[in-house]
PDB file of C-alpha atoms in Angstrom:
ATOM      1  CA  UNK A   1     103.986  90.301 101.310  1.00  0.00           C
ATOM      2  CA  UNK A   2     102.714  89.075  98.048  1.00  0.00           C
ATOM      3  CA  UNK A   3     105.616  87.958  95.654  1.00  0.00           C
ATOM      4  CA  UNK A   4     103.058  86.049  93.260  1.00  0.00           C
ATOM      5  CA  UNK A   5     104.086  88.717  90.413  1.00  0.00           C
ATOM      6  CA  UNK A   6     108.063  88.879  90.154  1.00  0.00           C
ATOM      7  CA  UNK A   7     107.933  92.405  89.224  1.00  0.00           C
ATOM      8  CA  UNK A   8     106.080  95.186  91.753  1.00  0.00           C
ATOM      9  CA  UNK A   9     106.299  98.490  91.917  1.00  0.00           C
ATOM     10  CA  UNK A  10     108.094  99.729  94.664  1.00  0.00           C
ATOM     11  CA  UNK A  11     106.447 100.655  97.542  1.00  0.00           C
ATOM     12  CA  UNK A  12     106.322 100.878 101.592  1.00  0.00           C
ATOM     13  CA  UNK A  13     104.092  98.086 101.802  1.00  0.00           C
ATOM     14  CA  UNK A  14     106.357  96.120  99.816  1.00  0.00           C
ATOM     15  CA  UNK A  15     109.656  96.809 100.974  1.00  0.00           C
ATOM     16  CA  UNK A  16     108.734  98.923 104.724  1.00  0.00           C
ATOM     17  CA  UNK A  17     110.154 101.966 103.603  1.00  0.00           C
ATOM     18  CA  UNK A  18     109.208 104.750 101.212  1.00  0.00           C
ATOM     19  CA  UNK A  19     110.039 104.330  97.699  1.00  0.00           C
ATOM     20  CA  UNK A  20     113.152 106.409  96.340  1.00  0.00           C
ATOM     21  CA  UNK A  21     111.756 107.970  93.498  1.00  0.00           C
ATOM     22  CA  UNK A  22     113.436 109.655  90.646  1.00  0.00           C
ATOM     23  CA  UNK A  23     112.422 112.497  87.760  1.00  0.00           C
ATOM     24  CA  UNK A  24     109.949 111.290  85.205  1.00  0.00           C
ATOM     25  CA  UNK A  25     111.969 109.877  82.250  1.00  0.00           C
ATOM     26  CA  UNK A  26     108.784 111.483  80.272  1.00  0.00           C
ATOM     27  CA  UNK A  27     107.311 114.586  81.559  1.00  0.00           C
ATOM     28  CA  UNK A  28     110.705 115.530  83.450  1.00  0.00           C
ATOM     29  CA  UNK A  29     108.769 116.223  86.947  1.00  0.00           C
ATOM     30  CA  UNK A  30     111.078 115.361  89.974  1.00  0.00           C
ATOM     31  CA  UNK A  31     110.336 112.661  92.648  1.00  0.00           C
ATOM     32  CA  UNK A  32     107.462 111.241  90.976  1.00  0.00           C
ATOM     33  CA  UNK A  33     108.517 108.360  89.288  1.00  0.00           C
ATOM     34  CA  UNK A  34     108.408 104.855  90.861  1.00  0.00           C
ATOM     35  CA  UNK A  35     110.479 101.855  89.738  1.00  0.00           C
ATOM     36  CA  UNK A  36     109.630  98.521  89.385  1.00  0.00           C
ATOM     37  CA  UNK A  37     111.951  95.693  91.739  1.00  0.00           C
ATOM     38  CA  UNK A  38     112.568  91.945  91.357  1.00  0.00           C
ATOM     39  CA  UNK A  39     110.950  90.489  94.081  1.00  0.00           C
ATOM     40  CA  UNK A  40     112.890  87.237  93.380  1.00  0.00           C
ATOM     41  CA  UNK A  41     116.498  88.760  92.965  1.00  0.00           C
ATOM     42  CA  UNK A  42     117.068  91.008  95.892  1.00  0.00           C
ATOM     43  CA  UNK A  43     114.429  93.430  95.231  1.00  0.00           C
ATOM     44  CA  UNK A  44     116.703  95.101  92.427  1.00  0.00           C
ATOM     45  CA  UNK A  45     115.424  98.050  90.295  1.00  0.00           C
ATOM     46  CA  UNK A  46     114.789  96.010  86.747  1.00  0.00           C
ATOM     47  CA  UNK A  47     116.399  99.548  85.264  1.00  0.00           C
ATOM     48  CA  UNK A  48     115.762 103.439  86.123  1.00  0.00           C
ATOM     49  CA  UNK A  49     113.455 103.762  83.110  1.00  0.00           C
ATOM     50  CA  UNK A  50     111.515 101.016  84.090  1.00  0.00           C
ATOM     51  CA  UNK A  51     108.678 102.294  86.101  1.00  0.00           C
ATOM     52  CA  UNK A  52     105.389 104.287  86.595  1.00  0.00           C
ATOM     53  CA  UNK A  53     104.468 107.941  86.690  1.00  0.00           C
ATOM     54  CA  UNK A  54     102.545 109.609  89.428  1.00  0.00           C
ATOM     55  CA  UNK A  55     101.051 111.930  87.186  1.00  0.00           C
ATOM     56  CA  UNK A  56      98.489 109.601  85.483  1.00  0.00           C
ATOM     57  CA  UNK A  57      96.533 111.719  83.695  1.00  0.00           C
ATOM     58  CA  UNK A  58      99.138 114.437  83.066  1.00  0.00           C
ATOM     59  CA  UNK A  59     101.702 112.587  81.763  1.00  0.00           C
ATOM     60  CA  UNK A  60     100.832 108.570  82.071  1.00  0.00           C
ATOM     61  CA  UNK A  61     104.372 107.371  81.475  1.00  0.00           C
ATOM     62  CA  UNK A  62     104.448 103.416  82.399  1.00  0.00           C
ATOM     63  CA  UNK A  63     107.076 101.416  81.338  1.00  0.00           C
ATOM     64  CA  UNK A  64     106.359  97.789  82.289  1.00  0.00           C
ATOM     65  CA  UNK A  65     109.241  95.327  82.898  1.00  0.00           C
ATOM     66  CA  UNK A  66     107.829  92.757  80.053  1.00  0.00           C
ATOM     67  CA  UNK A  67     108.000  95.739  77.847  1.00  0.00           C
ATOM     68  CA  UNK A  68     111.589  96.433  78.409  1.00  0.00           C
ATOM     69  CA  UNK A  69     112.786  93.139  78.222  1.00  0.00           C
ATOM     70  CA  UNK A  70     111.012  93.039  74.899  1.00  0.00           C
ATOM     71  CA  UNK A  71     112.565  96.125  73.667  1.00  0.00           C
ATOM     72  CA  UNK A  72     115.720  95.115  74.785  1.00  0.00           C
ATOM     73  CA  UNK A  73     116.468  91.155  74.523  1.00  0.00           C
ATOM     74  CA  UNK A  74     119.754  91.638  75.345  1.00  0.00           C
ATOM     75  CA  UNK A  75     119.033  92.598  78.885  1.00  0.00           C
ATOM     76  CA  UNK A  76     119.535  89.861  81.528  1.00  0.00           C
ATOM     77  CA  UNK A  77     118.564  90.097  85.014  1.00  0.00           C
ATOM     78  CA  UNK A  78     118.802  92.890  87.093  1.00  0.00           C
ATOM     79  CA  UNK A  79     122.503  93.663  88.082  1.00  0.00           C
ATOM     80  CA  UNK A  80     123.723  92.440  91.618  1.00  0.00           C
ATOM     81  CA  UNK A  81     125.265  95.799  92.000  1.00  0.00           C
ATOM     82  CA  UNK A  82     124.653  96.655  95.761  1.00  0.00           C
ATOM     83  CA  UNK A  83     123.936 100.353  94.885  1.00  0.00           C
ATOM     84  CA  UNK A  84     120.856  99.100  92.713  1.00  0.00           C
ATOM     85  CA  UNK A  85     118.571  97.553  95.443  1.00  0.00           C
ATOM     86  CA  UNK A  86     116.098  98.326  98.033  1.00  0.00           C
ATOM     87  CA  UNK A  87     116.445  95.958 101.337  1.00  0.00           C
ATOM     88  CA  UNK A  88     112.785  94.840 102.430  1.00  0.00           C
ATOM     89  CA  UNK A  89     112.101  95.473 106.214  1.00  0.00           C
ATOM     90  CA  UNK A  90     109.680  93.732 107.866  1.00  0.00           C
ATOM     91  CA  UNK A  91     106.179  95.746 108.315  1.00  0.00           C
ATOM     92  CA  UNK A  92     104.722  95.723 112.030  1.00  0.00           C
ATOM     93  CA  UNK A  93     101.346  93.966 112.495  1.00  0.00           C
ATOM     94  CA  UNK A  94      97.983  95.395 111.692  1.00  0.00           C
ATOM     95  CA  UNK A  95      96.963  97.091 114.959  1.00  0.00           C
ATOM     96  CA  UNK A  96      93.183  98.640 114.777  1.00  0.00           C
ATOM     97  CA  UNK A  97      92.283 101.927 116.232  1.00  0.00           C
ATOM     98  CA  UNK A  98      89.603 101.977 119.007  1.00  0.00           C
ATOM     99  CA  UNK A  99      86.238 102.100 117.814  1.00  0.00           C
ATOM    100  CA  UNK A 100      86.169 105.047 120.656  1.00  0.00           C
ATOM    101  CA  UNK A 101      87.764 107.681 117.925  1.00  0.00           C
ATOM    102  CA  UNK A 102      84.999 106.918 115.506  1.00  0.00           C
ATOM    103  CA  UNK A 103      82.168 107.019 117.713  1.00  0.00           C
ATOM    104  CA  UNK A 104      83.159 110.632 119.336  1.00  0.00           C
ATOM    105  CA  UNK A 105      83.823 111.976 116.022  1.00  0.00           C
ATOM    106  CA  UNK A 106      80.479 111.087 114.440  1.00  0.00           C
ATOM    107  CA  UNK A 107      78.706 114.406 113.995  1.00  0.00           C
ATOM    108  CA  UNK A 108      77.152 116.486 111.172  1.00  0.00           C
ATOM    109  CA  UNK A 109      79.380 119.569 112.030  1.00  0.00           C
ATOM    110  CA  UNK A 110      81.692 119.338 108.751  1.00  0.00           C
ATOM    111  CA  UNK A 111      81.300 121.656 106.024  1.00  0.00           C
ATOM    112  CA  UNK A 112      80.938 118.379 103.905  1.00  0.00           C
ATOM    113  CA  UNK A 113      77.956 117.193 105.678  1.00  0.00           C
ATOM    114  CA  UNK A 114      76.410 121.053 105.161  1.00  0.00           C
ATOM    115  CA  UNK A 115      76.992 120.630 101.527  1.00  0.00           C
ATOM    116  CA  UNK A 116      75.424 117.116 101.298  1.00  0.00           C
ATOM    117  CA  UNK A 117      72.338 117.815 103.536  1.00  0.00           C
ATOM    118  CA  UNK A 118      71.557 120.996 101.592  1.00  0.00           C
ATOM    119  CA  UNK A 119      72.860 120.912  97.784  1.00  0.00           C
ATOM    120  CA  UNK A 120      72.351 116.818  97.235  1.00  0.00           C
ATOM    121  CA  UNK A 121      69.501 117.317  99.073  1.00  0.00           C
ATOM    122  CA  UNK A 122      67.918 119.806  97.083  1.00  0.00           C
ATOM    123  CA  UNK A 123      69.087 118.655  93.800  1.00  0.00           C
ATOM    124  CA  UNK A 124      68.058 114.597  94.222  1.00  0.00           C
ATOM    125  CA  UNK A 125      64.965 115.790  95.715  1.00  0.00           C
ATOM    126  CA  UNK A 126      66.240 113.503  98.928  1.00  0.00           C
ATOM    127  CA  UNK A 127      64.888 113.947 102.993  1.00  0.00           C
ATOM    128  CA  UNK A 128      67.275 115.181 105.636  1.00  0.00           C
ATOM    129  CA  UNK A 129      66.186 111.852 106.864  1.00  0.00           C
ATOM    130  CA  UNK A 130      67.555 110.164 104.153  1.00  0.00           C
ATOM    131  CA  UNK A 131      70.692 111.601 104.305  1.00  0.00           C
ATOM    132  CA  UNK A 132      71.200 111.509 107.821  1.00  0.00           C
ATOM    133  CA  UNK A 133      70.783 107.736 107.550  1.00  0.00           C
ATOM    134  CA  UNK A 134      73.734 107.209 105.274  1.00  0.00           C
ATOM    135  CA  UNK A 135      76.021 109.175 107.364  1.00  0.00           C
ATOM    136  CA  UNK A 136      75.041 107.259 110.177  1.00  0.00           C
ATOM    137  CA  UNK A 137      75.323 104.000 108.228  1.00  0.00           C
ATOM    138  CA  UNK A 138      78.739 104.788 107.114  1.00  0.00           C
ATOM    139  CA  UNK A 139      79.921 106.251 110.379  1.00  0.00           C
ATOM    140  CA  UNK A 140      80.861 109.586 108.533  1.00  0.00           C
ATOM    141  CA  UNK A 141      82.945 111.973 111.551  1.00  0.00           C
ATOM    142  CA  UNK A 142      84.082 115.351 111.524  1.00  0.00           C
ATOM    143  CA  UNK A 143      87.228 117.200 113.029  1.00  0.00           C
ATOM    144  CA  UNK A 144      87.330 120.408 115.589  1.00  0.00           C
ATOM    145  CA  UNK A 145      88.194 122.622 112.566  1.00  0.00           C
ATOM    146  CA  UNK A 146      84.942 121.020 110.676  1.00  0.00           C
ATOM    147  CA  UNK A 147      86.780 118.722 108.198  1.00  0.00           C
ATOM    148  CA  UNK A 148      85.223 115.608 107.405  1.00  0.00           C
ATOM    149  CA  UNK A 149      86.665 112.036 108.154  1.00  0.00           C
ATOM    150  CA  UNK A 150      85.712 108.981 106.158  1.00  0.00           C
ATOM    151  CA  UNK A 151      86.552 106.173 108.490  1.00  0.00           C
ATOM    152  CA  UNK A 152      88.008 102.892 106.815  1.00  0.00           C
ATOM    153  CA  UNK A 153      86.301 100.215 109.006  1.00  0.00           C
ATOM    154  CA  UNK A 154      86.727  96.126 107.724  1.00  0.00           C
ATOM    155  CA  UNK A 155      83.516  93.827 107.421  1.00  0.00           C
ATOM    156  CA  UNK A 156      85.190  92.712 111.270  1.00  0.00           C
ATOM    157  CA  UNK A 157      84.385  95.742 112.403  1.00  0.00           C
ATOM    158  CA  UNK A 158      88.115  96.733 112.643  1.00  0.00           C
ATOM    159  CA  UNK A 159      89.177 100.358 112.337  1.00  0.00           C
ATOM    160  CA  UNK A 160      92.040 100.577 109.792  1.00  0.00           C
ATOM    161  CA  UNK A 161      92.188 104.818 109.860  1.00  0.00           C
ATOM    162  CA  UNK A 162      90.544 107.814 109.165  1.00  0.00           C
ATOM    163  CA  UNK A 163      90.868 109.882 105.743  1.00  0.00           C
ATOM    164  CA  UNK A 164      90.423 113.723 106.638  1.00  0.00           C
ATOM    165  CA  UNK A 165      89.545 115.733 103.476  1.00  0.00           C
ATOM    166  CA  UNK A 166      88.748 119.512 103.636  1.00  0.00           C
ATOM    167  CA  UNK A 167      85.654 120.525 101.414  1.00  0.00           C
ATOM    168  CA  UNK A 168      83.966 123.935 100.503  1.00  0.00           C
ATOM    169  CA  UNK A 169      80.458 124.790 100.650  1.00  0.00           C
ATOM    170  CA  UNK A 170      80.287 124.182  97.215  1.00  0.00           C
ATOM    171  CA  UNK A 171      81.076 120.395  97.736  1.00  0.00           C
ATOM    172  CA  UNK A 172      84.583 120.436  95.871  1.00  0.00           C
ATOM    173  CA  UNK A 173      87.665 119.531  97.892  1.00  0.00           C
ATOM    174  CA  UNK A 174      89.850 122.241  99.446  1.00  0.00           C
ATOM    175  CA  UNK A 175      93.047 120.750  99.082  1.00  0.00           C
ATOM    176  CA  UNK A 176      93.708 119.467 102.636  1.00  0.00           C
ATOM    177  CA  UNK A 177      93.856 115.905 103.050  1.00  0.00           C
ATOM    178  CA  UNK A 178      95.169 113.871 106.119  1.00  0.00           C
ATOM    179  CA  UNK A 179      94.864 110.720 108.304  1.00  0.00           C
ATOM    180  CA  UNK A 180      93.555 110.489 112.116  1.00  0.00           C
ATOM    181  CA  UNK A 181      96.699 108.308 112.902  1.00  0.00           C
ATOM    182  CA  UNK A 182      99.461 111.234 111.909  1.00  0.00           C
ATOM    183  CA  UNK A 183      98.494 113.310 115.137  1.00  0.00           C
ATOM    184  CA  UNK A 184      98.452 110.164 117.178  1.00  0.00           C
ATOM    185  CA  UNK A 185     101.612 109.034 116.254  1.00  0.00           C
ATOM    186  CA  UNK A 186     103.139 112.512 117.018  1.00  0.00           C
ATOM    187  CA  UNK A 187     101.136 112.627 120.099  1.00  0.00           C
ATOM    188  CA  UNK A 188     103.021 109.310 121.571  1.00  0.00           C
ATOM    189  CA  UNK A 189      99.227 107.656 121.047  1.00  0.00           C
ATOM    190  CA  UNK A 190     100.491 105.337 119.000  1.00  0.00           C
ATOM    191  CA  UNK A 191     103.975 104.111 118.142  1.00  0.00           C
ATOM    192  CA  UNK A 192     106.267 105.446 115.936  1.00  0.00           C
ATOM    193  CA  UNK A 193     106.217 102.317 113.625  1.00  0.00           C
ATOM    194  CA  UNK A 194     102.424 102.300 113.275  1.00  0.00           C
ATOM    195  CA  UNK A 195     101.403 101.186 109.576  1.00  0.00           C
ATOM    196  CA  UNK A 196      98.439 101.974 107.868  1.00  0.00           C
ATOM    197  CA  UNK A 197      96.626  99.214 106.300  1.00  0.00           C
ATOM    198  CA  UNK A 198      93.712 100.345 104.024  1.00  0.00           C
ATOM    199  CA  UNK A 199      90.472  98.740 103.344  1.00  0.00           C
ATOM    200  CA  UNK A 200      87.520  99.996 101.760  1.00  0.00           C
ATOM    201  CA  UNK A 201      85.338 102.541 102.784  1.00  0.00           C
ATOM    202  CA  UNK A 202      81.854 100.822 103.617  1.00  0.00           C
ATOM    203  CA  UNK A 203      83.513  97.264 104.375  1.00  0.00           C
ATOM    204  CA  UNK A 204      82.006  97.309 107.769  1.00  0.00           C
ATOM    205  CA  UNK A 205      78.192  97.685 106.035  1.00  0.00           C
ATOM    206  CA  UNK A 206      78.996  94.114 104.171  1.00  0.00           C
ATOM    207  CA  UNK A 207      77.729  91.585 106.973  1.00  0.00           C
ATOM    208  CA  UNK A 208      74.958  93.802 107.448  1.00  0.00           C
ATOM    209  CA  UNK A 209      73.605  93.380 103.733  1.00  0.00           C
ATOM    210  CA  UNK A 210      74.828  89.971 102.441  1.00  0.00           C
ATOM    211  CA  UNK A 211      72.610  89.751  99.915  1.00  0.00           C
ATOM    212  CA  UNK A 212      73.082  93.309  98.457  1.00  0.00           C
ATOM    213  CA  UNK A 213      74.407  93.959  94.917  1.00  0.00           C
ATOM    214  CA  UNK A 214      78.015  95.999  95.534  1.00  0.00           C
ATOM    215  CA  UNK A 215      79.068  98.839  93.650  1.00  0.00           C
ATOM    216  CA  UNK A 216      82.879 100.097  93.822  1.00  0.00           C
ATOM    217  CA  UNK A 217      83.878 103.875  93.341  1.00  0.00           C
ATOM    218  CA  UNK A 218      86.621 105.933  93.704  1.00  0.00           C
ATOM    219  CA  UNK A 219      85.633 108.722  96.080  1.00  0.00           C
ATOM    220  CA  UNK A 220      84.029 108.478  99.192  1.00  0.00           C
ATOM    221  CA  UNK A 221      82.208 111.511  98.426  1.00  0.00           C
ATOM    222  CA  UNK A 222      80.912 109.597  95.175  1.00  0.00           C
ATOM    223  CA  UNK A 223      79.835 106.461  97.247  1.00  0.00           C
ATOM    224  CA  UNK A 224      77.809 108.313  99.680  1.00  0.00           C
ATOM    225  CA  UNK A 225      76.191 110.594  97.208  1.00  0.00           C
ATOM    226  CA  UNK A 226      75.130 106.853  95.455  1.00  0.00           C
ATOM    227  CA  UNK A 227      73.890 105.201  98.746  1.00  0.00           C
ATOM    228  CA  UNK A 228      71.761 108.467  98.953  1.00  0.00           C
ATOM    229  CA  UNK A 229      69.936 108.118  95.804  1.00  0.00           C
ATOM    230  CA  UNK A 230      70.645 104.311  94.995  1.00  0.00           C
ATOM    231  CA  UNK A 231      70.147 102.640  98.629  1.00  0.00           C
ATOM    232  CA  UNK A 232      69.391  99.279  96.633  1.00  0.00           C
ATOM    233  CA  UNK A 233      72.613  98.757  96.198  1.00  0.00           C
ATOM    234  CA  UNK A 234      75.593  98.708  98.657  1.00  0.00           C
ATOM    235  CA  UNK A 235      78.153 101.486  97.847  1.00  0.00           C
ATOM    236  CA  UNK A 236      82.130 101.005  98.605  1.00  0.00           C
ATOM    237  CA  UNK A 237      84.841 103.463  97.806  1.00  0.00           C
ATOM    238  CA  UNK A 238      88.431 102.888  96.999  1.00  0.00           C
ATOM    239  CA  UNK A 239      89.800 106.011  98.309  1.00  0.00           C
ATOM    240  CA  UNK A 240      91.898 106.601  95.634  1.00  0.00           C
ATOM    241  CA  UNK A 241      92.550 105.522  92.245  1.00  0.00           C
ATOM    242  CA  UNK A 242      95.594 103.146  93.139  1.00  0.00           C
ATOM    243  CA  UNK A 243      93.074 101.918  95.889  1.00  0.00           C
ATOM    244  CA  UNK A 244      91.511  98.844  93.824  1.00  0.00           C
ATOM    245  CA  UNK A 245      93.732  95.608  94.793  1.00  0.00           C
ATOM    246  CA  UNK A 246      92.904  91.909  94.341  1.00  0.00           C
ATOM    247  CA  UNK A 247      93.952  92.515  98.162  1.00  0.00           C
ATOM    248  CA  UNK A 248      91.434  94.989  99.050  1.00  0.00           C
ATOM    249  CA  UNK A 249      88.562  93.685  97.203  1.00  0.00           C
ATOM    250  CA  UNK A 250      89.201  90.143  98.384  1.00  0.00           C
ATOM    251  CA  UNK A 251      86.424  90.759 101.589  1.00  0.00           C
ATOM    252  CA  UNK A 252      83.999  90.733  98.161  1.00  0.00           C
ATOM    253  CA  UNK A 253      84.466  86.928  97.461  1.00  0.00           C
ATOM    254  CA  UNK A 254      81.058  85.310  96.523  1.00  0.00           C
ATOM    255  CA  UNK A 255      79.341  88.616  95.934  1.00  0.00           C
ATOM    256  CA  UNK A 256      77.824  90.273  93.214  1.00  0.00           C
ATOM    257  CA  UNK A 257      79.772  93.235  92.441  1.00  0.00           C
ATOM    258  CA  UNK A 258      79.854  96.257  89.526  1.00  0.00           C
ATOM    259  CA  UNK A 259      82.941  98.539  89.179  1.00  0.00           C
ATOM    260  CA  UNK A 260      82.562 102.057  88.105  1.00  0.00           C
ATOM    261  CA  UNK A 261      85.994 103.425  87.530  1.00  0.00           C
ATOM    262  CA  UNK A 262      86.571 107.232  86.822  1.00  0.00           C
ATOM    263  CA  UNK A 263      87.331 108.386  83.313  1.00  0.00           C
ATOM    264  CA  UNK A 264      90.403 107.620  82.286  1.00  0.00           C
ATOM    265  CA  UNK A 265      90.992 104.536  84.502  1.00  0.00           C
ATOM    266  CA  UNK A 266      88.819 102.079  82.885  1.00  0.00           C
ATOM    267  CA  UNK A 267      92.303 100.496  81.764  1.00  0.00           C
ATOM    268  CA  UNK A 268      94.054 100.269  85.064  1.00  0.00           C
ATOM    269  CA  UNK A 269      90.960  98.949  86.833  1.00  0.00           C
ATOM    270  CA  UNK A 270      90.029  96.488  84.445  1.00  0.00           C
ATOM    271  CA  UNK A 271      93.643  95.094  84.650  1.00  0.00           C
ATOM    272  CA  UNK A 272      93.205  94.913  88.746  1.00  0.00           C
ATOM    273  CA  UNK A 273      89.954  93.103  88.504  1.00  0.00           C
ATOM    274  CA  UNK A 274      91.221  90.130  86.061  1.00  0.00           C
ATOM    275  CA  UNK A 275      93.264  89.320  88.669  1.00  0.00           C
ATOM    276  CA  UNK A 276      90.600  88.735  91.295  1.00  0.00           C
ATOM    277  CA  UNK A 277      89.460  85.523  92.441  1.00  0.00           C
ATOM    278  CA  UNK A 278      85.792  83.945  93.196  1.00  0.00           C
ATOM    279  CA  UNK A 279      83.836  87.628  92.306  1.00  0.00           C
ATOM    280  CA  UNK A 280      80.896  87.812  90.133  1.00  0.00           C
ATOM    281  CA  UNK A 281      82.025  91.482  88.541  1.00  0.00           C
ATOM    282  CA  UNK A 282      81.167  93.510  85.722  1.00  0.00           C
ATOM    283  CA  UNK A 283      83.154  96.843  84.988  1.00  0.00           C
ATOM    284  CA  UNK A 284      81.405  99.693  83.646  1.00  0.00           C
ATOM    285  CA  UNK A 285      82.771 101.603  80.650  1.00  0.00           C
ATOM    286  CA  UNK A 286      79.994 104.686  80.921  1.00  0.00           C
ATOM    287  CA  UNK A 287      82.255 107.311  82.458  1.00  0.00           C
ATOM    288  CA  UNK A 288      84.789 106.526  79.751  1.00  0.00           C
ATOM    289  CA  UNK A 289      82.783 109.119  77.236  1.00  0.00           C
ATOM    290  CA  UNK A 290      83.571 111.795  79.555  1.00  0.00           C
ATOM    291  CA  UNK A 291      86.260 114.286  80.298  1.00  0.00           C
ATOM    292  CA  UNK A 292      89.217 112.466  82.503  1.00  0.00           C
ATOM    293  CA  UNK A 293      88.389 112.174  86.032  1.00  0.00           C
ATOM    294  CA  UNK A 294      84.598 112.322  85.655  1.00  0.00           C
ATOM    295  CA  UNK A 295      82.945 110.645  88.192  1.00  0.00           C
ATOM    296  CA  UNK A 296      79.084 109.520  88.968  1.00  0.00           C
ATOM    297  CA  UNK A 297      78.885 111.880  91.138  1.00  0.00           C
ATOM    298  CA  UNK A 298      79.905 114.414  88.583  1.00  0.00           C
ATOM    299  CA  UNK A 299      77.420 112.963  85.997  1.00  0.00           C
ATOM    300  CA  UNK A 300      74.337 112.511  88.498  1.00  0.00           C
ATOM    301  CA  UNK A 301      74.434 116.127  89.808  1.00  0.00           C
ATOM    302  CA  UNK A 302      75.138 117.660  86.521  1.00  0.00           C
ATOM    303  CA  UNK A 303      72.020 116.441  85.107  1.00  0.00           C
ATOM    304  CA  UNK A 304      69.812 117.842  87.956  1.00  0.00           C
TER     305      UNK A 304
END
């Protein structure tokens, strides 16, 4: 557990259980508001209005403890009331998944691959061999129902998990998302307390390309498309806008890195990168000129 920063958003990684979400004080939506806890005072909540809304773009409410104490200088440390704290539970140790699952799933039968091998190839004037090489490098898999599996494998070749996503034939997501460990837990293959500890998508390629300039994007789809058209760089993905953290990118110490946040996420990612150590990085503002949630893949394919 990282207690370098006293106040942290309640999370399963921090406390061992899912955060108790409230209605957002700004947008009013239910079960979307995560509160800050005081890691040095029994993991008590600062206040029921101090936290962050899950709806980053449509709401954007984020009231930090520093702002709360500035606005309410009468306030003292969080109350010791036993009804207003969360008790941390020790998390189980990291247990990697067998590489056998990755090997067995590695296949071009997903709908995502069909789009990648046809539409992307045509728009970017790339050969099927170039695209298949990207799929092989990143060990992209497929489920029996033709959903794509983006495996998260670290630089020690340990499998952290498989992110399952459903795509339409036009390359857009179809709403379904899941993880490979969920059915394995249900089937009794993994213990009930098995814990997902995510890493960067493509992280396993770092030892293979020690001199490559590293580029970080949000989505696995964008990392694959950019890897196909700019193979001179090593493209990694955070697998979500909240996936960029000092801990997650610590594997990049000593590397030269460029970070490409989706439009609307520049400030958030910039704050996270400022907390890193030993990484020679630049963070791009290129996408801030475009509508919210625009990424490099959107920009690249719209120009073709």
